[in-house]
Short mmCIF file of C-alpha atoms and ligand atoms in Angstrom, two decimals:
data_model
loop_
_atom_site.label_atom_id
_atom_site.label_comp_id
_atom_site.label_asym_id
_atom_site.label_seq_id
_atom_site.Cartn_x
_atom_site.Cartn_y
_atom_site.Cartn_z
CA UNK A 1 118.20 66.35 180.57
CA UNK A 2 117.95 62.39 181.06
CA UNK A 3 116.13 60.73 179.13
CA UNK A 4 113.85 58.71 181.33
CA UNK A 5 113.66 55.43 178.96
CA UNK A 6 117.51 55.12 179.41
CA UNK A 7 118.93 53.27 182.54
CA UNK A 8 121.41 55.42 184.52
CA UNK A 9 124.28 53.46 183.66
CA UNK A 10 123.75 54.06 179.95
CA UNK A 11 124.21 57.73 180.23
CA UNK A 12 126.62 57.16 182.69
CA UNK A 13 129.07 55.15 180.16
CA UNK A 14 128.08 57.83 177.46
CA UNK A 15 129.43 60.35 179.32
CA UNK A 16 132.79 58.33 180.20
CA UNK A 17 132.98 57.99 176.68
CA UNK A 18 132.20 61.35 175.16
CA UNK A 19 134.98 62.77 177.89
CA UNK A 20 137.56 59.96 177.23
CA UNK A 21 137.24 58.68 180.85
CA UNK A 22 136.36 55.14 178.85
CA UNK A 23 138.96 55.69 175.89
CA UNK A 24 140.60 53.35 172.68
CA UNK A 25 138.16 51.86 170.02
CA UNK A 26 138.33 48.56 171.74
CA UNK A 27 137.44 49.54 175.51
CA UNK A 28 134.82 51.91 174.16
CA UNK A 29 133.06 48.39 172.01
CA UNK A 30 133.25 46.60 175.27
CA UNK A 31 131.76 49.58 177.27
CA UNK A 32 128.78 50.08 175.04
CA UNK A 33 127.62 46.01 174.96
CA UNK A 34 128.38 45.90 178.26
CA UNK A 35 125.98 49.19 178.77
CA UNK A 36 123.46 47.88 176.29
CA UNK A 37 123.36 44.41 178.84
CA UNK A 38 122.54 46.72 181.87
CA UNK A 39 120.04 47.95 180.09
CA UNK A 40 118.81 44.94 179.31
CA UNK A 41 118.73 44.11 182.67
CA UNK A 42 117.35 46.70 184.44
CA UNK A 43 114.44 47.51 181.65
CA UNK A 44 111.07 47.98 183.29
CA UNK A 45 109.39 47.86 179.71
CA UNK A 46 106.30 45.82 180.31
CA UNK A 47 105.78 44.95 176.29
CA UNK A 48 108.52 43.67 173.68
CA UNK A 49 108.22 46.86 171.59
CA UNK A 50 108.68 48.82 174.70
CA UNK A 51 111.79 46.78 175.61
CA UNK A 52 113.13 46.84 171.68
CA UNK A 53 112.47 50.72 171.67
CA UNK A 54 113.96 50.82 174.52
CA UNK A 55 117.49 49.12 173.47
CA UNK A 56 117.57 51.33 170.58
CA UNK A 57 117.18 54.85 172.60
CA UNK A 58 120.23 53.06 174.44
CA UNK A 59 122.19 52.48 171.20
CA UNK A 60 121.18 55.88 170.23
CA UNK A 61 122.91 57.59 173.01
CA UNK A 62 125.84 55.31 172.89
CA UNK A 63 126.37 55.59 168.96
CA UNK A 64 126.51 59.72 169.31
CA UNK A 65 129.38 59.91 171.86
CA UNK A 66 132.40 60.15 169.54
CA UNK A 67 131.71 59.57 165.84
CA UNK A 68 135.53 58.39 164.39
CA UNK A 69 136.05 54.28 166.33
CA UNK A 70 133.71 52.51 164.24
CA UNK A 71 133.74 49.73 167.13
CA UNK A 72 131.38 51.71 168.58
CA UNK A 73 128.50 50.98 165.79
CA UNK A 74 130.00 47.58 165.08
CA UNK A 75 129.33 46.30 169.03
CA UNK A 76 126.05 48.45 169.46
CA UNK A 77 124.73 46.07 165.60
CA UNK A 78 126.45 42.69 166.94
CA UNK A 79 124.12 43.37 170.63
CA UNK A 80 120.95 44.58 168.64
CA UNK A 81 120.68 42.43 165.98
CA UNK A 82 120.94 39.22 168.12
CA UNK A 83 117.95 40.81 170.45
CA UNK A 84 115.47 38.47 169.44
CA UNK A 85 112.43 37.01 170.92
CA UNK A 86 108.45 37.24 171.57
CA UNK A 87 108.77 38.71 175.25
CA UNK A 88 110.16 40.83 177.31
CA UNK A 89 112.08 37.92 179.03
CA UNK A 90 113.58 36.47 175.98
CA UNK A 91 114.34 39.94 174.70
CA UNK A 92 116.25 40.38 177.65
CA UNK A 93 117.93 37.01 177.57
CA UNK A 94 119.17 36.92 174.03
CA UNK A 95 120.58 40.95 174.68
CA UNK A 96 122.52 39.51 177.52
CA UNK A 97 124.29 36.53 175.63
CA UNK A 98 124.60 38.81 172.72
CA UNK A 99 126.63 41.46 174.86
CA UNK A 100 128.52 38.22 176.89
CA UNK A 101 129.63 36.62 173.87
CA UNK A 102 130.81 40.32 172.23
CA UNK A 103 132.83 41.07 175.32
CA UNK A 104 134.23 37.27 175.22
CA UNK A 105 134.75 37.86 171.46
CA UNK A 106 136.90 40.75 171.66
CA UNK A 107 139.08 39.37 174.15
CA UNK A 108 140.08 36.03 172.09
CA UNK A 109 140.06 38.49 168.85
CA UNK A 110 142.28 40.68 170.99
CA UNK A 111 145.01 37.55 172.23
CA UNK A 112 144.78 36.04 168.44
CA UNK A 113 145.70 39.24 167.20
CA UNK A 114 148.88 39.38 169.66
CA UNK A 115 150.03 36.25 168.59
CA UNK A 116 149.94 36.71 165.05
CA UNK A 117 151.54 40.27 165.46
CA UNK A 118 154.09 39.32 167.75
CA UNK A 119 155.76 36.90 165.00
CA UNK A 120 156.81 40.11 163.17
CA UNK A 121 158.60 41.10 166.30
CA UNK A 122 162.01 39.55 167.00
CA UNK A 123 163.89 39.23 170.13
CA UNK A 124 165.84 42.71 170.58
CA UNK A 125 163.54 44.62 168.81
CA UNK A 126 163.08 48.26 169.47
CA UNK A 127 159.38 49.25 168.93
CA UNK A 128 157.95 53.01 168.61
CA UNK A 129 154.57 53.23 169.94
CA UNK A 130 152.00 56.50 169.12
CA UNK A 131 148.75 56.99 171.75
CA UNK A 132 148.02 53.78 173.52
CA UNK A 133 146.12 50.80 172.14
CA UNK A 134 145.40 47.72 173.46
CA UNK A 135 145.30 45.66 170.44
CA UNK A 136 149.17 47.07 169.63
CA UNK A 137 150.20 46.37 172.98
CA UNK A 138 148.60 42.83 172.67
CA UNK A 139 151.53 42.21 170.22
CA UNK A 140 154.38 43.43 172.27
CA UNK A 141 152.69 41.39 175.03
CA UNK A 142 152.65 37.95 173.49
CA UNK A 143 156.08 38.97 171.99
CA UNK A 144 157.53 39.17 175.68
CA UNK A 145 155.59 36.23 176.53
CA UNK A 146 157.42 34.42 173.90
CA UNK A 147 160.20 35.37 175.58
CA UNK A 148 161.97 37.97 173.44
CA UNK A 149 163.37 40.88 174.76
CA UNK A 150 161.54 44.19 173.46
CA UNK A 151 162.42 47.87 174.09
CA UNK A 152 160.18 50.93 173.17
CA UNK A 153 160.32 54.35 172.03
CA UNK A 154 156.95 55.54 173.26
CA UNK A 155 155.53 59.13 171.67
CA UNK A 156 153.75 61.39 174.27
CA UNK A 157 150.96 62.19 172.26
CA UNK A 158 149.79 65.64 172.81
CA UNK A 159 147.09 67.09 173.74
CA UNK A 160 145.74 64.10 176.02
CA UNK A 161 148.95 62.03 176.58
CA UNK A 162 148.15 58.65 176.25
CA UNK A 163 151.62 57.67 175.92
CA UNK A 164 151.91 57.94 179.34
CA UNK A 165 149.30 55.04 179.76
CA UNK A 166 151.45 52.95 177.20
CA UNK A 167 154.37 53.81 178.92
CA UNK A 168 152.94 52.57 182.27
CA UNK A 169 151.51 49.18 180.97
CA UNK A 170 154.66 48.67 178.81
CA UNK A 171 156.98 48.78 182.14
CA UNK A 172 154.41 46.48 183.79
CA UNK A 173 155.67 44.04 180.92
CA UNK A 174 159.57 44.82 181.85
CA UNK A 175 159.63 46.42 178.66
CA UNK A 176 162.28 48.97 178.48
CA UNK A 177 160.86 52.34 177.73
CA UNK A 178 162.21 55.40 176.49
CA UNK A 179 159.47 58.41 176.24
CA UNK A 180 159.96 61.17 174.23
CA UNK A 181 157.55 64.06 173.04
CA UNK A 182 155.76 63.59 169.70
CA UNK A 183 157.72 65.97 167.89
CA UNK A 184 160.89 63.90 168.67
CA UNK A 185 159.92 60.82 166.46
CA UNK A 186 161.91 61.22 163.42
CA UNK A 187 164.70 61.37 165.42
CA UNK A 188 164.45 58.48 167.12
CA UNK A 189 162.89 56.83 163.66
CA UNK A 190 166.50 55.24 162.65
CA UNK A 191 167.28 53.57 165.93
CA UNK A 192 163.66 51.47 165.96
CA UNK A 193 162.57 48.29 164.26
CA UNK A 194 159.38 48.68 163.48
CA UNK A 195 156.23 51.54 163.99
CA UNK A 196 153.38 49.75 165.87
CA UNK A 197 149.95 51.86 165.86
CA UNK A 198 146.69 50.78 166.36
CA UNK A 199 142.98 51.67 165.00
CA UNK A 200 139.64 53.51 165.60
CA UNK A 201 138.71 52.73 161.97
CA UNK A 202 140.04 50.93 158.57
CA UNK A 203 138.49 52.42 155.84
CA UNK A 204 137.97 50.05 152.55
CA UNK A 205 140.81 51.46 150.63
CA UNK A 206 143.31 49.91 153.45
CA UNK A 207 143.75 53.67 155.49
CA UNK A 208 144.21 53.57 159.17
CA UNK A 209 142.41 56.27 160.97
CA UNK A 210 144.13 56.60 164.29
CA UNK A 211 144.73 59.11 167.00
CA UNK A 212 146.17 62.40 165.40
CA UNK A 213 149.83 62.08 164.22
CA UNK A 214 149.81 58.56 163.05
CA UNK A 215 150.12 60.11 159.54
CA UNK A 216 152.77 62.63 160.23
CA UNK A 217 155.04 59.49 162.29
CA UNK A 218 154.02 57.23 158.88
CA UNK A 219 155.65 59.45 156.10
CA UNK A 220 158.79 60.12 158.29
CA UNK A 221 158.66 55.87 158.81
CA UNK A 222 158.46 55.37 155.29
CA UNK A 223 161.01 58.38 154.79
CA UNK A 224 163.30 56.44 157.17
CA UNK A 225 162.81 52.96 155.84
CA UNK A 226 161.15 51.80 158.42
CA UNK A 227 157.95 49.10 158.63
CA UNK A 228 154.98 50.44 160.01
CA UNK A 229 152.17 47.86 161.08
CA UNK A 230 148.98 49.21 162.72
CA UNK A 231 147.20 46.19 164.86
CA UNK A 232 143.36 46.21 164.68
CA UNK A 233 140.65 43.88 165.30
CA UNK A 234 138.11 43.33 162.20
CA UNK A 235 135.75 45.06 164.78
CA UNK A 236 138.10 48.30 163.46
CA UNK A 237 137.18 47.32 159.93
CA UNK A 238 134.52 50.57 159.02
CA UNK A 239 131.69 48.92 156.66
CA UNK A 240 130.65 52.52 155.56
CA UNK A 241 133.67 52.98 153.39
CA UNK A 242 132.65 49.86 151.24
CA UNK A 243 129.66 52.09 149.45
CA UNK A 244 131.64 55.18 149.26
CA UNK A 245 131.54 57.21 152.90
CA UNK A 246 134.42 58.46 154.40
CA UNK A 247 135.35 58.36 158.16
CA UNK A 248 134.10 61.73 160.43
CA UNK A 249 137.32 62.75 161.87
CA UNK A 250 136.01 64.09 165.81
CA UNK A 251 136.84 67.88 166.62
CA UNK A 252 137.66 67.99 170.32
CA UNK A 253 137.47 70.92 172.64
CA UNK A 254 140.08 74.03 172.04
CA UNK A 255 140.39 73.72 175.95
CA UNK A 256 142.71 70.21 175.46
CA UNK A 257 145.08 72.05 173.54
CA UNK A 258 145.48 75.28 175.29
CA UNK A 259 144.12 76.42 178.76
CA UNK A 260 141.56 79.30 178.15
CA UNK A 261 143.84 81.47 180.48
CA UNK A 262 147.33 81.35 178.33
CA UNK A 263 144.51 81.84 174.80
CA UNK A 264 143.30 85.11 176.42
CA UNK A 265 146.57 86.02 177.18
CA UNK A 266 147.78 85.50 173.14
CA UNK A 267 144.73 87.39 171.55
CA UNK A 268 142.58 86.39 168.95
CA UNK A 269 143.41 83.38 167.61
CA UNK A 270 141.85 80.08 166.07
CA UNK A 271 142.20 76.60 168.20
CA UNK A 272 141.81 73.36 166.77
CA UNK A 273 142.04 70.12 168.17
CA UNK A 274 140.98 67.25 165.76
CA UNK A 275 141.26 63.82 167.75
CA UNK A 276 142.01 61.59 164.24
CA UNK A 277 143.82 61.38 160.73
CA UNK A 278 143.67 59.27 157.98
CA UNK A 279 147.05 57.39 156.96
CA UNK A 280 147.04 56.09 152.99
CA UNK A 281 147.80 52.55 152.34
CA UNK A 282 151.05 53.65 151.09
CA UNK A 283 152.36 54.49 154.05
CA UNK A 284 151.03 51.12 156.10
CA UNK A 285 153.23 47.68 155.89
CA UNK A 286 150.36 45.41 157.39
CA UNK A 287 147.37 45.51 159.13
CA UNK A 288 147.58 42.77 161.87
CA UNK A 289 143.98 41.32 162.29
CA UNK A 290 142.55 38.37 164.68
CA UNK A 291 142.34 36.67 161.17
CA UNK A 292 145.72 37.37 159.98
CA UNK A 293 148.16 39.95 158.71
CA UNK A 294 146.84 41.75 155.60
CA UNK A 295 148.38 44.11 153.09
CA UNK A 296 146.69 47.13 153.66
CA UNK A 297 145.45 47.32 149.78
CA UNK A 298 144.01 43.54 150.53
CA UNK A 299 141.85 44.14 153.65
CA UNK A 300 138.40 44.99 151.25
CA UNK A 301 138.69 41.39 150.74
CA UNK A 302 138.14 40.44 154.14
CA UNK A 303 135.53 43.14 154.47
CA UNK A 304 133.35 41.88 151.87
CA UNK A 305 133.14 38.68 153.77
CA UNK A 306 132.67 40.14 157.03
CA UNK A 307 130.04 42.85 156.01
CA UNK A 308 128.82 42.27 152.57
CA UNK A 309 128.07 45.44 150.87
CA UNK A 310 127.05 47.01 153.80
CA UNK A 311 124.81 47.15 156.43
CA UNK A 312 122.28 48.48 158.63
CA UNK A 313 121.55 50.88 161.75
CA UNK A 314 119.48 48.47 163.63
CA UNK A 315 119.28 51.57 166.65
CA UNK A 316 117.19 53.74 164.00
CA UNK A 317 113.17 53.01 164.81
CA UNK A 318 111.57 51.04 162.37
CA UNK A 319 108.42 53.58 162.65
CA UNK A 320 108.60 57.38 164.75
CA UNK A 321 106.62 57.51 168.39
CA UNK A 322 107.05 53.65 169.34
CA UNK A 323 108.42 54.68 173.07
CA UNK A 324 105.76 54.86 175.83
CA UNK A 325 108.32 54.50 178.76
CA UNK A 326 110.57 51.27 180.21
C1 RUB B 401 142.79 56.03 170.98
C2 RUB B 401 143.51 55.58 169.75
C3 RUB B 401 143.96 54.14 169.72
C4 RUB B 401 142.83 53.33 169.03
C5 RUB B 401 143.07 51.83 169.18
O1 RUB B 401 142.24 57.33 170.85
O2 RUB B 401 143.66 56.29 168.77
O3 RUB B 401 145.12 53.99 168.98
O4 RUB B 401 141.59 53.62 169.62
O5 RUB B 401 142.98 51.45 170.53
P1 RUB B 401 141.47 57.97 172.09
P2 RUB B 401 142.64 49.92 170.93
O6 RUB B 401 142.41 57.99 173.24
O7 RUB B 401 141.09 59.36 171.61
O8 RUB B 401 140.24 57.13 172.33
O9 RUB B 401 143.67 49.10 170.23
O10 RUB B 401 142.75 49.87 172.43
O11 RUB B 401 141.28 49.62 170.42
#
């Protein structure tokens, strides 16, 4: 049931999200300010607390949609702990900019990022890609834009295919492509440059947590000599894992793996579909950043100076029963 504090549009982009209509870490952080802004906007809440408690039912619904891109938390605290003010108008305002200037943020972090991880990339490179992210693509992008010529070797990735999106956008750069299914990749592992990936989260130890099979496509990288570099913006950097707490890894439905017709027709058997792994530091070259490239055994550094030792969940209420309607 809706909740009746919550303006259509936030449930709306919760939904997208929870079924991957609005997919990749980065997308979903712009979605959710961008949600939190409508909000905003459309808020009927006649008293500050009502508009605060409010915002934070929003956040709430956003924040539960898929628990493993931790640029989901980290755009729903940059838009909530900027709303500040003694009305409802300057609530509004200052939840507005906030969610403007997140959505502005991202993109420069986003092009900055490119640029830096394009200078690993040299003209004639082949590049193998796994799922699709836009902050890996940002590299290949400002690589072509530099004028170097770049093929690809893009993985399927099974169950939900998102290769096929990289694929699409990658032509759209005149990038060569050559797609092949995910079980393929060590294969093809001797005849490419470099592994690009990107991020949901970066835990504090330097792992990438990235669609399912990153790990798998590491080892046989490392196996095969070759440099794997995931490309994340510090909005990927998960402040949790600085006091100990370790990344949910999201369990998605059986019915993306198999079709509930062909599983009846097997028997009894067990499905499982998780969305996520965890690749060690080991297996990672560099973690390309909007601030630089890091060594992935080096990137707590820039988390301590980012987050401190941690931080809050500014969507919790400070005290139970605030909400009396928007
Ligand atoms: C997407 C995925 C992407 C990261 C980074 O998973 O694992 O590699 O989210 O994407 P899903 P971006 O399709 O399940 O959301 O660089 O665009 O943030």
């Amino acid at each position: 049931m809706s909740d009746p504090q919550l303006h259509p549009t936030v449930e709306a982009t919760a939904e997208e999200i929870a079924t991957m209509e609005i997919r990749g870490a980065a997308t979903i952080a712009a979605a959710a300010a961008t949600a939190l802004r409508s909000q905003a906007i459309e808020s009927s809440a006649s008293t500050s607390e009502n508009f605060e408690s409010t915002l934070r039912a929003a956040a709430r619904c956003l924040q539960t949609t898929r628990p493993t891109a931790v640029s989901l938390p980290n755009s729903l605290r940059y838009v909530l702990r900027r709303m500040d003010g003694e009305t409802v108008g300057s609530l509004r305002a200052s939840v507005i900019k906030a969610a403007d200037e997140f959505v502005d943020r991202l993109d420069r972090a986003q092009a900055d990022l490119g640029a830096i991880g394009a200078n690993r990339l040299r003209d004639g490179d082949r590049v193998m890609t796994h799922c699709h992210s836009t902050d890996a693509l940002a590299c290949i992008e400002a690589a072509v834009e530099q004028g170097k010529t770049i093929s690809a070797v893009v993985k399927e990735t099974r169950p939900r295919n998102q290769g096929h999106i990289t694929a699409r956008e990658l032509r759209e750069l005149g990038v060569d492509v050559t797609l092949i299914v995910d079980s393929a990749a060590r294969r093809y592992l001797g005849e490419v440059d470099h592994v690009l990936v990107g991020a949901d989260s970066i835990a504090a130890d330097g792992s990438v947590i990235n669609k399912i099979g990153t790990s798998g496509l590491a080892v046989c990288a490392r196996d095969q000599g070759t440099p794997i570099m995931a490309a994340a913006q510090t909005i990927k950097l998960h402040p949790d894992t600085l006091t100990g707490h370790t990344v949910e890894i999201e369990m998605r439905d059986e019915t993306e793996v198999i079709d509930p017709e062909t599983r009846g027709s097997i028997g009894d058997l067990t499905v499982e579909n998780p969305a996520f792994d965890v690749t060690p530091p080991r297996y990672i070259d560099a973690i390309i950043t909007e601030r630089g490239q890091f060594p992935p055994e080096s990137i707590v550094t820039l988390m301590r100076e980012l987050f401190g030792e941690g931080v809050d969940e500014p969507w919790e209420e400070p005290d139970a029963g605030v909400a009396e309607g928007s």
